Amino acid sequence: MELQALISLFRRRWWIVALAIVVGLGAGFVKTSSTTKVYRSTARLYVNVPNATGVREQADGLQLSTQFLATYAKIVDSQKTTGIVSDALGRRFTPGQVQSRVSASIVPETLLLEIHANDTDPSVAAELANQAALAMTTVIDELSASPTGTGVKATIIDRAGVPGGPVSPQPRKDLAVAMLFSLAMGAAIALAADTLDKTIRTPQTASEIFAAPFLASVPRQRRLGSQPLSASSTSSAAGEAYRVLRTAVRFRDTAQPVKTVLITSAAAGDGKSTIASNLAIAMAQDGARVILIDADLRRTRLAQMFDLPVGPGLSNVLLGKLKLKDALIPWSRGLRILQIGTPGLNPSEALGSQAMVDVLNEAKSMADIVIIDAPPVLPVTDPTVLAALVDGTIVVCRWGRTTLHAADATRQTLENVGAEVIGVVINAEGGGRSANYYRHYSTRPAHRRRERETEALPVAANGSAGLLPAAPDASARRAPNGDAASGGVPEPAHPGTDA
């Protein structure tokens, strides 16, 4: 895996690594706090060579002592040695207990033998080490005694002292090891979770599945339920993301620009209504004449998001009871909305009828772009019927929720009706680079954020232009009697869930 891919992975799964570190350090702290302290004391022996009268005999004795050092280290826990230590300590410890507490090691390239003793009491550890060293001198003398008195001798050169601190546990070392181990485990778990994750989390994945360009990534919004229409904001990451989407759609093909765009998703809750609404607002703010059609006859969201009163709409136009121009609700300068109207139609049949074709053709003649909020693809057939009637379809994938299987099934369904997918949008993206870029470049000083935000109005017929306030008062909304008030972008009055 490339370094950039690893960095991206840990940006997405940082919480797993952080949780593993917290758990590891916590476990290490508990273990360190509950572990009994063990102290180690060490005595040192010097093993000398036999007396020699010549250089050759001196060398032979040195070689002999070196070879025997390993053997001497092994006999420190022998029954003979431990028995001597036990007797010297007044049988406070049995030979078996002494054996479990003492050990010996060789100092490399020397004739030194170190005797170690461990105990929970530092003074007892020192006493054990000294008695074991003394016992070793006795045992070595007995094993190497010769009639000429030239055997190997062991001499205590360093007595064991009372240790100042325990050898176990060592809080700093143990916590450092625990942190490194938990970091490695967290990274492994994050990698495994990412490998097993079958949801869309990168633009590349979404683009490859639908064989269509990636248009924009809308970051996750904390207050989406109460403020779903954020395209008018010039200081939010989401507002900048919608302007990026607007630019991508507008300049997709300057020779043959799309006039009717269908917004759909794989499943409900992916945010296609939010994307459609904010794209329509962004397009209108750029000077385009926009008609936003709510074609989700089963589960409408636009009326709630735009705070529209219940009234006639698409269903009434399809039944021939109302003309399209009379059903459109002006919401802001350049943006008109066609809500679903009176329920009762069969959605699939109504949306695939000649009447719907006529509605789209008339809407195209009245606007620069027509944006259609359609139902999700997988639960119903409504969007596939509409997809065959429009110039292009944009598929919304929810970050970390839309599965690869669902996305692939959506692509196949749209392909079966000959729909042209012009792009993919990732919604509610969390922790990615796109969201961070938007936040960075859209952040302004506090005194500027407090200023009233404005957006350019469409150019009028006489060539003049005005300013559209981003958050007008309630007079900008449609009145209950059906009269429309022109003005800027209102804020929704009712909270809702992402659709």
Tab-separated table of C-alpha atoms in Angstrom:
chain	number	residue	atom	x	y	z
A	1	MET	CA	0.000	0.000	0.000
A	2	GLU	CA	1.294	3.458	-0.933
A	3	LEU	CA	2.128	6.031	1.712
A	4	GLN	CA	-0.670	8.353	0.596
A	5	ALA	CA	-3.174	5.511	0.814
A	6	LEU	CA	-1.973	4.685	4.332
A	7	ILE	CA	-2.294	8.308	5.408
A	8	SER	CA	-5.795	8.438	3.982
A	9	LEU	CA	-6.676	5.194	5.748
A	10	PHE	CA	-5.537	6.468	9.134
A	11	ARG	CA	-7.372	9.736	8.603
A	12	ARG	CA	-10.553	7.740	8.148
A	13	ARG	CA	-9.863	5.238	10.942
A	14	TRP	CA	-7.970	7.440	13.388
A	15	TRP	CA	-10.496	6.742	16.126
A	16	ILE	CA	-9.644	3.027	16.033
A	17	VAL	CA	-5.955	3.747	16.573
A	18	ALA	CA	-6.757	6.305	19.285
A	19	LEU	CA	-9.085	3.879	21.053
A	20	ALA	CA	-6.475	1.112	20.900
A	21	ILE	CA	-3.862	3.422	22.431
A	22	VAL	CA	-6.213	4.487	25.228
A	23	VAL	CA	-7.165	0.881	25.980
A	24	GLY	CA	-3.532	-0.258	25.816
A	25	LEU	CA	-2.280	2.501	28.104
A	26	GLY	CA	-5.156	1.879	30.492
A	27	ALA	CA	-4.428	-1.833	30.614
A	28	GLY	CA	-0.728	-1.133	31.066
A	29	PHE	CA	-1.419	1.288	33.900
A	30	VAL	CA	-3.722	-1.183	35.664
A	31	LYS	CA	-1.211	-3.978	35.267
A	32	THR	CA	1.646	-1.809	36.503
A	33	SER	CA	-0.360	-0.618	39.499
A	34	SER	CA	-1.508	-4.091	40.492
A	35	THR	CA	1.768	-5.950	39.910
A	36	THR	CA	3.829	-6.766	43.004
A	37	LYS	CA	7.181	-5.002	43.003
A	38	VAL	CA	10.189	-7.262	42.600
A	39	TYR	CA	13.718	-6.171	43.560
A	40	ARG	CA	16.977	-7.583	42.209
A	41	SER	CA	20.361	-7.551	43.889
A	42	THR	CA	23.629	-8.750	42.312
A	43	ALA	CA	26.923	-10.015	43.722
A	44	ARG	CA	29.999	-10.539	41.539
A	45	LEU	CA	32.590	-13.344	41.674
A	46	TYR	CA	36.030	-13.485	40.153
A	47	VAL	CA	37.142	-16.917	39.022
A	48	ASN	CA	40.953	-17.048	38.950
A	49	VAL	CA	43.219	-19.477	37.094
A	50	PRO	CA	45.404	-22.111	38.828
A	51	ASN	CA	48.887	-21.142	39.925
A	52	ALA	CA	51.356	-21.691	37.108
A	53	THR	CA	55.090	-21.519	36.757
A	54	GLY	CA	55.172	-21.004	33.005
A	55	VAL	CA	53.368	-19.081	30.350
A	56	ARG	CA	51.968	-22.240	28.741
A	57	GLU	CA	50.541	-23.483	32.034
A	58	GLN	CA	49.054	-20.018	32.666
A	59	ALA	CA	47.330	-20.101	29.261
A	60	ASP	CA	46.021	-23.629	29.865
A	61	GLY	CA	44.564	-22.573	33.203
A	62	LEU	CA	42.884	-19.531	31.653
A	63	GLN	CA	41.315	-21.663	28.939
A	64	LEU	CA	40.164	-24.197	31.509
A	65	SER	CA	38.522	-21.510	33.699
A	66	THR	CA	36.772	-19.975	30.682
A	67	GLN	CA	35.310	-23.319	29.692
A	68	PHE	CA	34.136	-24.024	33.211
A	69	LEU	CA	32.407	-20.658	33.736
A	70	ALA	CA	29.289	-21.793	31.904
A	71	THR	CA	29.142	-24.857	34.123
A	72	TYR	CA	29.554	-22.797	37.262
A	73	ALA	CA	26.662	-20.550	36.193
A	74	LYS	CA	24.437	-23.611	35.946
A	75	ILE	CA	25.179	-24.933	39.431
A	76	VAL	CA	23.985	-21.806	41.240
A	77	ASP	CA	20.503	-23.303	41.475
A	78	SER	CA	21.675	-26.852	42.152
A	79	GLN	CA	20.473	-28.711	45.231
A	80	LYS	CA	23.910	-28.476	46.801
A	81	THR	CA	24.173	-24.702	46.396
A	82	THR	CA	20.561	-23.946	47.348
A	83	GLY	CA	20.857	-26.229	50.347
A	84	ILE	CA	23.864	-24.275	51.615
A	85	VAL	CA	22.004	-20.973	51.127
A	86	SER	CA	18.926	-22.327	52.894
A	87	ASP	CA	20.986	-23.435	55.871
A	88	ALA	CA	22.800	-20.073	56.000
A	89	LEU	CA	19.467	-18.249	56.141
A	90	GLY	CA	18.216	-20.368	58.994
A	91	ARG	CA	15.757	-22.283	56.799
A	92	ARG	CA	13.649	-19.188	56.196
A	93	PHE	CA	13.553	-20.382	52.614
A	94	THR	CA	13.467	-23.952	51.430
A	95	PRO	CA	16.006	-25.036	48.793
A	96	GLY	CA	13.166	-24.925	46.259
A	97	GLN	CA	12.303	-21.334	47.164
A	98	VAL	CA	15.960	-20.347	46.928
A	99	GLN	CA	16.189	-22.032	43.518
A	100	SER	CA	13.312	-19.921	42.199
A	101	ARG	CA	14.919	-16.697	43.400
A	102	VAL	CA	18.588	-16.966	42.389
A	103	SER	CA	20.339	-17.153	39.029
A	104	ALA	CA	23.790	-16.563	37.559
A	105	SER	CA	25.203	-15.040	34.365
A	106	ILE	CA	28.641	-14.685	32.800
A	107	VAL	CA	30.129	-11.294	31.998
A	108	PRO	CA	31.242	-11.742	28.364
A	109	GLU	CA	34.983	-12.013	27.676
A	110	THR	CA	35.840	-11.954	31.382
A	111	LEU	CA	36.296	-14.381	34.254
A	112	LEU	CA	33.495	-12.714	36.181
A	113	LEU	CA	30.360	-14.475	37.361
A	114	GLU	CA	27.335	-12.472	38.500
A	115	ILE	CA	24.924	-13.925	41.072
A	116	HIS	CA	21.407	-12.473	40.987
A	117	ALA	CA	18.643	-12.752	43.548
A	118	ASN	CA	15.040	-11.529	43.227
A	119	ASP	CA	12.592	-10.873	46.041
A	120	THR	CA	9.731	-8.594	46.958
A	121	ASP	CA	11.848	-7.263	49.834
A	122	PRO	CA	14.984	-5.397	48.660
A	123	SER	CA	17.003	-6.293	51.785
A	124	VAL	CA	16.088	-9.976	51.433
A	125	ALA	CA	17.172	-9.859	47.779
A	126	ALA	CA	20.583	-8.532	48.821
A	127	GLU	CA	20.935	-11.149	51.550
A	128	LEU	CA	20.019	-13.954	49.152
A	129	ALA	CA	22.545	-12.746	46.563
A	130	ASN	CA	25.369	-12.533	49.087
A	131	GLN	CA	24.649	-15.958	50.570
A	132	ALA	CA	24.386	-17.488	47.094
A	133	ALA	CA	27.728	-15.936	46.101
A	134	LEU	CA	29.349	-17.262	49.259
A	135	ALA	CA	27.880	-20.702	48.625
A	136	MET	CA	29.213	-20.650	45.063
A	137	THR	CA	32.758	-19.994	46.260
A	138	THR	CA	32.473	-23.057	48.480
A	139	VAL	CA	31.045	-25.284	45.766
A	140	ILE	CA	33.583	-24.144	43.157
A	141	ASP	CA	36.450	-24.712	45.577
A	142	GLU	CA	35.203	-28.234	46.309
A	143	LEU	CA	34.667	-29.098	42.631
A	144	SER	CA	38.059	-27.819	41.477
A	145	ALA	CA	40.191	-28.878	44.468
A	146	SER	CA	43.477	-30.654	43.569
A	147	PRO	CA	46.199	-32.369	45.687
A	148	THR	CA	48.673	-29.688	44.643
A	149	GLY	CA	46.371	-26.846	45.694
A	150	THR	CA	46.319	-25.354	42.237
A	151	GLY	CA	42.565	-25.635	41.586
A	152	VAL	CA	40.272	-22.907	40.291
A	153	LYS	CA	39.333	-20.383	42.945
A	154	ALA	CA	36.272	-18.119	43.135
A	155	THR	CA	36.469	-14.851	45.056
A	156	ILE	CA	33.706	-12.383	45.870
A	157	ILE	CA	34.801	-9.016	44.540
A	158	ASP	CA	31.456	-7.142	44.772
A	159	ARG	CA	28.967	-7.790	47.498
A	160	ALA	CA	25.276	-7.324	46.733
A	161	GLY	CA	23.751	-4.104	47.979
A	162	VAL	CA	20.146	-3.226	48.753
A	163	PRO	CA	18.550	-2.133	45.429
A	164	GLY	CA	17.095	1.348	45.269
A	165	GLY	CA	14.193	0.476	42.963
A	166	PRO	CA	12.311	-2.507	41.603
A	167	VAL	CA	13.197	-4.280	38.367
A	168	SER	CA	9.548	-5.084	37.868
A	169	PRO	CA	7.290	-3.366	37.213
A	170	GLN	CA	8.915	-0.375	35.502
A	171	PRO	CA	6.071	2.073	34.822
A	172	ARG	CA	7.747	4.211	32.164
A	173	LYS	CA	9.152	1.281	30.249
A	174	ASP	CA	6.000	-0.787	30.608
A	175	LEU	CA	3.744	2.071	29.485
A	176	ALA	CA	6.037	2.828	26.538
A	177	VAL	CA	5.897	-0.814	25.472
A	178	ALA	CA	2.126	-0.848	25.975
A	179	MET	CA	1.760	2.268	23.825
A	180	LEU	CA	3.886	0.858	21.009
A	181	PHE	CA	2.029	-2.451	21.146
A	182	SER	CA	-1.399	-0.781	21.194
A	183	LEU	CA	-0.359	1.514	18.340
A	184	ALA	CA	0.635	-1.494	16.258
A	185	MET	CA	-2.572	-3.316	17.190
A	186	GLY	CA	-4.674	-0.244	16.415
A	187	ALA	CA	-3.020	0.136	13.027
A	188	ALA	CA	-3.614	-3.539	12.276
A	189	ILE	CA	-7.268	-3.313	13.318
A	190	ALA	CA	-7.736	-0.133	11.265
A	191	LEU	CA	-6.228	-1.821	8.231
A	192	ALA	CA	-8.412	-4.881	8.721
A	193	ALA	CA	-11.525	-2.742	9.207
A	194	ASP	CA	-10.761	-0.786	6.065
A	195	THR	CA	-10.200	-3.992	4.122
A	196	LEU	CA	-13.501	-5.434	5.347
A	197	ASP	CA	-15.374	-2.164	4.845
A	198	LYS	CA	-17.593	-2.534	1.787
A	199	THR	CA	-18.878	1.041	1.712
A	200	ILE	CA	-17.900	3.949	-0.511
A	201	ARG	CA	-15.385	6.209	1.176
A	202	THR	CA	-13.260	7.624	-1.638
A	203	PRO	CA	-14.064	9.564	-4.824
A	204	GLN	CA	-12.026	7.080	-6.834
A	205	THR	CA	-14.201	4.172	-5.729
A	206	ALA	CA	-17.450	5.957	-6.566
A	207	SER	CA	-16.144	7.127	-9.919
A	208	GLU	CA	-14.939	3.659	-10.890
A	209	ILE	CA	-18.204	1.931	-9.989
A	210	PHE	CA	-20.389	4.283	-12.042
A	211	ALA	CA	-17.800	4.920	-14.765
A	212	ALA	CA	-18.586	8.604	-14.345
A	213	PRO	CA	-16.633	11.642	-13.146
A	214	PHE	CA	-16.562	12.600	-9.498
A	215	LEU	CA	-18.271	15.980	-9.175
A	216	ALA	CA	-18.035	17.028	-5.526
A	217	SER	CA	-17.796	15.864	-1.944
A	218	VAL	CA	-20.158	17.474	0.559
A	219	PRO	CA	-18.801	17.326	4.114
A	220	ARG	CA	-20.847	16.072	7.019
A	221	GLN	CA	-22.926	18.802	8.670
A	222	ARG	CA	-23.754	18.752	12.346
A	223	ARG	CA	-26.862	20.939	12.047
A	224	LEU	CA	-28.221	19.450	8.842
A	225	GLY	CA	-31.599	18.626	10.373
A	226	SER	CA	-32.333	22.255	11.244
A	227	GLN	CA	-30.352	23.896	8.451
A	228	PRO	CA	-30.424	21.687	5.341
A	229	LEU	CA	-30.127	24.592	2.875
A	230	SER	CA	-26.512	25.700	3.249
A	231	ALA	CA	-25.647	26.480	-0.373
A	232	SER	CA	-26.180	30.211	0.232
A	233	SER	CA	-23.553	30.324	2.967
A	234	THR	CA	-20.206	31.758	1.914
A	235	SER	CA	-18.484	30.802	5.151
A	236	SER	CA	-19.324	27.100	5.417
A	237	ALA	CA	-17.580	24.075	3.993
A	238	ALA	CA	-20.878	22.701	2.697
A	239	GLY	CA	-21.680	25.937	0.870
A	240	GLU	CA	-18.343	25.821	-0.909
A	241	ALA	CA	-18.900	22.155	-1.796
A	242	TYR	CA	-22.222	22.995	-3.470
A	243	ARG	CA	-20.560	25.722	-5.490
A	244	VAL	CA	-17.962	23.204	-6.614
A	245	LEU	CA	-20.814	20.908	-7.677
A	246	ARG	CA	-22.509	23.788	-9.501
A	247	THR	CA	-19.338	24.520	-11.437
A	248	ALA	CA	-18.839	20.855	-12.325
A	249	VAL	CA	-22.384	20.572	-13.689
A	250	ARG	CA	-22.304	23.904	-15.477
A	251	PHE	CA	-19.054	23.304	-17.327
A	252	ARG	CA	-19.470	19.591	-17.927
A	253	ASP	CA	-20.082	20.134	-21.622
A	254	THR	CA	-20.229	23.747	-22.750
A	255	ALA	CA	-21.143	22.712	-26.301
A	256	GLN	CA	-24.178	20.681	-25.179
A	257	PRO	CA	-25.081	21.677	-21.619
A	258	VAL	CA	-27.587	19.532	-19.769
A	259	LYS	CA	-31.028	21.057	-19.403
A	260	THR	CA	-32.665	18.394	-17.214
A	261	VAL	CA	-30.750	16.736	-14.393
A	262	LEU	CA	-32.073	13.903	-12.264
A	263	ILE	CA	-30.717	13.562	-8.714
A	264	THR	CA	-31.062	10.093	-7.201
A	265	SER	CA	-29.272	7.640	-4.925
A	266	ALA	CA	-29.094	3.945	-4.165
A	267	ALA	CA	-31.202	3.993	-1.000
A	268	ALA	CA	-33.277	6.330	1.127
A	269	GLY	CA	-31.370	8.558	3.528
A	270	ASP	CA	-28.347	9.071	1.269
A	271	GLY	CA	-29.080	12.795	0.979
A	272	LYS	CA	-30.255	13.151	-2.615
A	273	SER	CA	-32.986	15.688	-1.683
A	274	THR	CA	-30.450	17.819	0.164
A	275	ILE	CA	-28.063	17.720	-2.786
A	276	ALA	CA	-30.833	18.535	-5.291
A	277	SER	CA	-32.130	21.471	-3.220
A	278	ASN	CA	-28.751	23.047	-2.589
A	279	LEU	CA	-27.622	22.553	-6.182
A	280	ALA	CA	-30.766	24.375	-7.326
A	281	ILE	CA	-30.058	27.253	-4.912
A	282	ALA	CA	-26.421	27.443	-6.033
A	283	MET	CA	-27.434	27.471	-9.694
A	284	ALA	CA	-29.933	30.290	-9.085
A	285	GLN	CA	-27.360	32.316	-7.216
A	286	ASP	CA	-25.086	32.012	-10.230
A	287	GLY	CA	-27.687	33.749	-12.363
A	288	ALA	CA	-29.443	30.748	-13.879
A	289	ARG	CA	-33.189	30.307	-14.143
A	290	VAL	CA	-33.837	27.094	-12.222
A	291	ILE	CA	-36.882	24.904	-11.774
A	292	LEU	CA	-36.666	22.337	-8.987
A	293	ILE	CA	-39.176	19.499	-9.357
A	294	ASP	CA	-40.076	17.223	-6.476
A	295	ALA	CA	-40.674	13.901	-8.209
A	296	ASP	CA	-40.492	11.780	-5.071
A	297	LEU	CA	-44.215	11.089	-4.939
A	298	ARG	CA	-43.776	8.488	-2.222
A	299	ARG	CA	-41.668	10.326	0.344
A	300	THR	CA	-41.417	14.038	-0.293
A	301	ARG	CA	-38.856	16.173	1.529
A	302	LEU	CA	-38.674	19.400	-0.459
A	303	ALA	CA	-41.818	20.978	1.001
A	304	GLN	CA	-40.438	20.604	4.498
A	305	MET	CA	-36.940	21.746	3.579
A	306	PHE	CA	-38.195	24.895	1.828
A	307	ASP	CA	-41.030	25.489	4.307
A	308	LEU	CA	-43.667	25.335	1.575
A	309	PRO	CA	-47.387	25.265	2.342
A	310	VAL	CA	-49.414	22.261	1.274
A	311	GLY	CA	-50.825	22.957	-2.170
A	312	PRO	CA	-51.109	21.821	-5.777
A	313	GLY	CA	-48.063	20.630	-7.651
A	314	LEU	CA	-46.722	17.988	-10.016
A	315	SER	CA	-49.571	15.518	-9.583
A	316	ASN	CA	-52.125	18.199	-10.399
A	317	VAL	CA	-50.222	19.206	-13.529
A	318	LEU	CA	-49.947	15.591	-14.677
A	319	LEU	CA	-53.709	15.184	-14.274
A	320	GLY	CA	-54.297	18.280	-16.400
A	321	LYS	CA	-55.996	20.172	-13.567
A	322	LEU	CA	-53.359	22.894	-13.406
A	323	LYS	CA	-50.889	24.514	-15.751
A	324	LEU	CA	-47.206	24.213	-14.962
A	325	LYS	CA	-46.638	27.971	-14.746
A	326	ASP	CA	-49.423	28.242	-12.171
A	327	ALA	CA	-48.076	25.358	-10.063
A	328	LEU	CA	-44.543	26.736	-9.786
A	329	ILE	CA	-43.714	28.432	-6.476
A	330	PRO	CA	-41.152	31.280	-6.640
A	331	TRP	CA	-38.794	30.797	-3.749
A	332	SER	CA	-35.915	33.098	-4.592
A	333	ARG	CA	-34.870	35.213	-7.544
A	334	GLY	CA	-34.189	32.694	-10.290
A	335	LEU	CA	-35.506	29.609	-8.444
A	336	ARG	CA	-38.996	28.151	-8.715
A	337	ILE	CA	-40.169	24.949	-7.087
A	338	LEU	CA	-42.742	22.405	-8.194
A	339	GLN	CA	-43.833	20.347	-5.199
A	340	ILE	CA	-45.597	16.980	-5.474
A	341	GLY	CA	-49.112	18.328	-5.124
A	342	THR	CA	-52.174	16.289	-4.255
A	343	PRO	CA	-51.294	12.614	-3.602
A	344	GLY	CA	-53.189	9.746	-5.196
A	345	LEU	CA	-51.372	9.001	-8.457
A	346	ASN	CA	-49.564	5.752	-9.208
A	347	PRO	CA	-45.976	7.066	-9.114
A	348	SER	CA	-44.387	4.750	-11.677
A	349	GLU	CA	-47.147	5.185	-14.256
A	350	ALA	CA	-47.466	8.916	-13.707
A	351	LEU	CA	-43.732	9.627	-13.958
A	352	GLY	CA	-43.378	7.535	-17.126
A	353	SER	CA	-46.391	9.020	-18.877
A	354	GLN	CA	-46.505	11.360	-21.866
A	355	ALA	CA	-47.799	14.014	-19.500
A	356	MET	CA	-44.492	13.884	-17.628
A	357	VAL	CA	-42.603	14.239	-20.889
A	358	ASP	CA	-44.686	17.323	-21.670
A	359	VAL	CA	-44.002	18.754	-18.215
A	360	LEU	CA	-40.255	18.349	-18.680
A	361	ASN	CA	-40.319	19.880	-22.145
A	362	GLU	CA	-42.311	22.860	-20.926
A	363	ALA	CA	-40.048	23.268	-17.907
A	364	LYS	CA	-36.989	23.296	-20.170
A	365	SER	CA	-38.489	26.118	-22.171
A	366	MET	CA	-39.053	28.125	-19.014
A	367	ALA	CA	-35.667	27.638	-17.342
A	368	ASP	CA	-31.962	27.310	-18.002
A	369	ILE	CA	-31.809	24.073	-16.037
A	370	VAL	CA	-34.401	21.742	-14.537
A	371	ILE	CA	-33.353	19.742	-11.464
A	372	ILE	CA	-35.467	16.746	-10.492
A	373	ASP	CA	-35.404	15.216	-7.028
A	374	ALA	CA	-36.235	11.556	-7.686
A	375	PRO	CA	-36.745	8.593	-5.337
A	376	PRO	CA	-33.860	6.192	-4.660
A	377	VAL	CA	-33.170	3.600	-7.355
A	378	LEU	CA	-33.169	0.310	-5.493
A	379	PRO	CA	-36.471	0.425	-3.539
A	380	VAL	CA	-38.709	1.573	-6.444
A	381	THR	CA	-38.744	1.877	-10.233
A	382	ASP	CA	-39.728	5.566	-10.339
A	383	PRO	CA	-36.219	6.986	-10.863
A	384	THR	CA	-35.371	4.560	-13.657
A	385	VAL	CA	-38.490	5.705	-15.533
A	386	LEU	CA	-37.453	9.330	-15.116
A	387	ALA	CA	-33.788	8.647	-15.901
A	388	ALA	CA	-34.746	7.703	-19.448
A	389	LEU	CA	-36.425	11.105	-19.940
A	390	VAL	CA	-33.690	13.473	-18.743
A	391	ASP	CA	-30.409	14.663	-20.206
A	392	GLY	CA	-28.298	13.372	-17.323
A	393	THR	CA	-28.398	11.676	-13.941
A	394	ILE	CA	-26.325	12.464	-10.850
A	395	VAL	CA	-25.994	9.677	-8.297
A	396	VAL	CA	-25.524	10.595	-4.636
A	397	CYS	CA	-23.492	8.166	-2.508
A	398	ARG	CA	-23.441	8.590	1.239
A	399	TRP	CA	-19.934	8.333	2.652
A	400	GLY	CA	-19.481	5.227	4.784
A	401	ARG	CA	-23.078	4.093	4.220
A	402	THR	CA	-23.669	3.356	0.535
A	403	THR	CA	-22.295	-0.152	0.031
A	404	LEU	CA	-20.318	-1.254	-2.993
A	405	HIS	CA	-22.989	-3.829	-3.733
A	406	ALA	CA	-25.788	-1.243	-3.624
A	407	ALA	CA	-23.814	1.150	-5.802
A	408	ASP	CA	-23.110	-1.555	-8.363
A	409	ALA	CA	-26.776	-2.606	-8.391
A	410	THR	CA	-27.760	1.046	-8.914
A	411	ARG	CA	-25.371	1.363	-11.837
A	412	GLN	CA	-26.731	-1.770	-13.493
A	413	THR	CA	-30.333	-0.620	-13.016
A	414	LEU	CA	-29.626	2.752	-14.604
A	415	GLU	CA	-27.709	1.142	-17.453
A	416	ASN	CA	-30.666	-1.100	-18.224
A	417	VAL	CA	-32.829	1.921	-19.093
A	418	GLY	CA	-30.082	3.725	-20.982
A	419	ALA	CA	-29.639	6.453	-18.387
A	420	GLU	CA	-26.623	8.682	-18.764
A	421	VAL	CA	-24.862	9.108	-15.424
A	422	ILE	CA	-23.014	12.404	-15.751
A	423	GLY	CA	-21.375	12.294	-12.329
A	424	VAL	CA	-21.232	11.104	-8.747
A	425	VAL	CA	-21.494	13.140	-5.534
A	426	ILE	CA	-20.318	11.909	-2.152
A	427	ASN	CA	-22.520	13.206	0.640
A	428	ALA	CA	-21.802	13.525	4.378
A	429	GLU	CA	-18.110	12.914	3.831
A	430	GLY	CA	-16.343	12.603	7.150
A	431	GLY	CA	-12.702	13.410	7.789
A	432	GLY	CA	-11.569	13.458	4.193
A	433	ARG	CA	-9.232	15.869	2.484
A	434	SER	CA	-12.024	17.546	0.495
A	435	ALA	CA	-13.882	18.535	3.638
A	436	ASN	CA	-10.713	19.932	5.181
A	437	TYR	CA	-9.932	21.934	2.045
A	438	TYR	CA	-13.417	23.428	1.996
A	439	ARG	CA	-13.213	24.318	5.675
A	440	HIS	CA	-9.802	25.904	5.227
A	441	TYR	CA	-10.643	28.066	2.241
A	442	SER	CA	-14.145	28.991	3.371
A	443	THR	CA	-13.076	30.174	6.834
A	444	ARG	CA	-13.118	33.941	7.237
A	445	PRO	CA	-12.325	36.287	10.126
A	446	ALA	CA	-15.028	36.545	12.741
A	447	HIS	CA	-15.918	40.155	11.896
A	448	ARG	CA	-16.475	39.201	8.270
A	449	ARG	CA	-18.576	36.181	9.177
A	450	ARG	CA	-20.890	38.518	11.077
A	451	GLU	CA	-21.488	40.616	7.993
A	452	ARG	CA	-24.649	40.036	5.999
A	453	GLU	CA	-23.837	37.587	3.190
A	454	THR	CA	-25.019	38.455	-0.306
A	455	GLU	CA	-25.155	36.667	-3.618
A	456	ALA	CA	-25.387	38.100	-7.124
A	457	LEU	CA	-28.823	38.187	-8.729
A	458	PRO	CA	-29.457	37.047	-12.314
A	459	VAL	CA	-28.833	39.743	-14.867
A	460	ALA	CA	-32.109	41.427	-15.761
A	461	ALA	CA	-33.322	42.035	-19.259
A	462	ASN	CA	-31.997	45.583	-19.186
A	463	GLY	CA	-28.550	44.330	-18.186
A	464	SER	CA	-28.721	45.512	-14.598
A	465	ALA	CA	-27.943	43.250	-11.696
A	466	GLY	CA	-28.787	43.251	-8.030
A	467	LEU	CA	-27.833	41.555	-4.818
A	468	LEU	CA	-29.748	38.672	-3.284
A	469	PRO	CA	-29.553	38.429	0.525
A	470	ALA	CA	-28.588	34.990	1.745
A	471	ALA	CA	-31.011	34.930	4.675
A	472	PRO	CA	-34.061	37.157	4.199
A	473	ASP	CA	-36.944	37.476	6.586
A	474	ALA	CA	-40.094	35.424	6.575
A	475	SER	CA	-41.695	37.623	3.905
A	476	ALA	CA	-39.577	35.828	1.307
A	477	ARG	CA	-41.552	32.635	1.881
A	478	ARG	CA	-44.812	31.816	0.119
A	479	ALA	CA	-47.761	33.069	2.105
A	480	PRO	CA	-50.469	30.650	3.236
A	481	ASN	CA	-52.955	32.118	0.744
A	482	GLY	CA	-50.750	30.982	-2.114
A	483	ASP	CA	-49.228	34.382	-2.971
A	484	ALA	CA	-45.510	34.257	-3.600
A	485	ALA	CA	-43.110	36.791	-2.238
A	486	SER	CA	-39.960	37.349	-4.179
A	487	GLY	CA	-36.754	37.752	-2.331
A	488	GLY	CA	-33.738	35.864	-1.140
A	489	VAL	CA	-33.012	32.469	0.274
A	490	PRO	CA	-35.129	31.673	3.336
A	491	GLU	CA	-34.094	29.467	6.157
A	492	PRO	CA	-36.218	26.336	6.732
A	493	ALA	CA	-38.495	26.528	9.737
A	494	HIS	CA	-38.833	22.833	10.400
A	495	PRO	CA	-36.087	20.340	11.136
A	496	GLY	CA	-35.870	17.164	9.134
A	497	THR	CA	-33.770	14.171	8.362
A	498	ASP	CA	-31.418	13.849	5.448
A	499	ALA	CA	-33.151	12.319	2.436
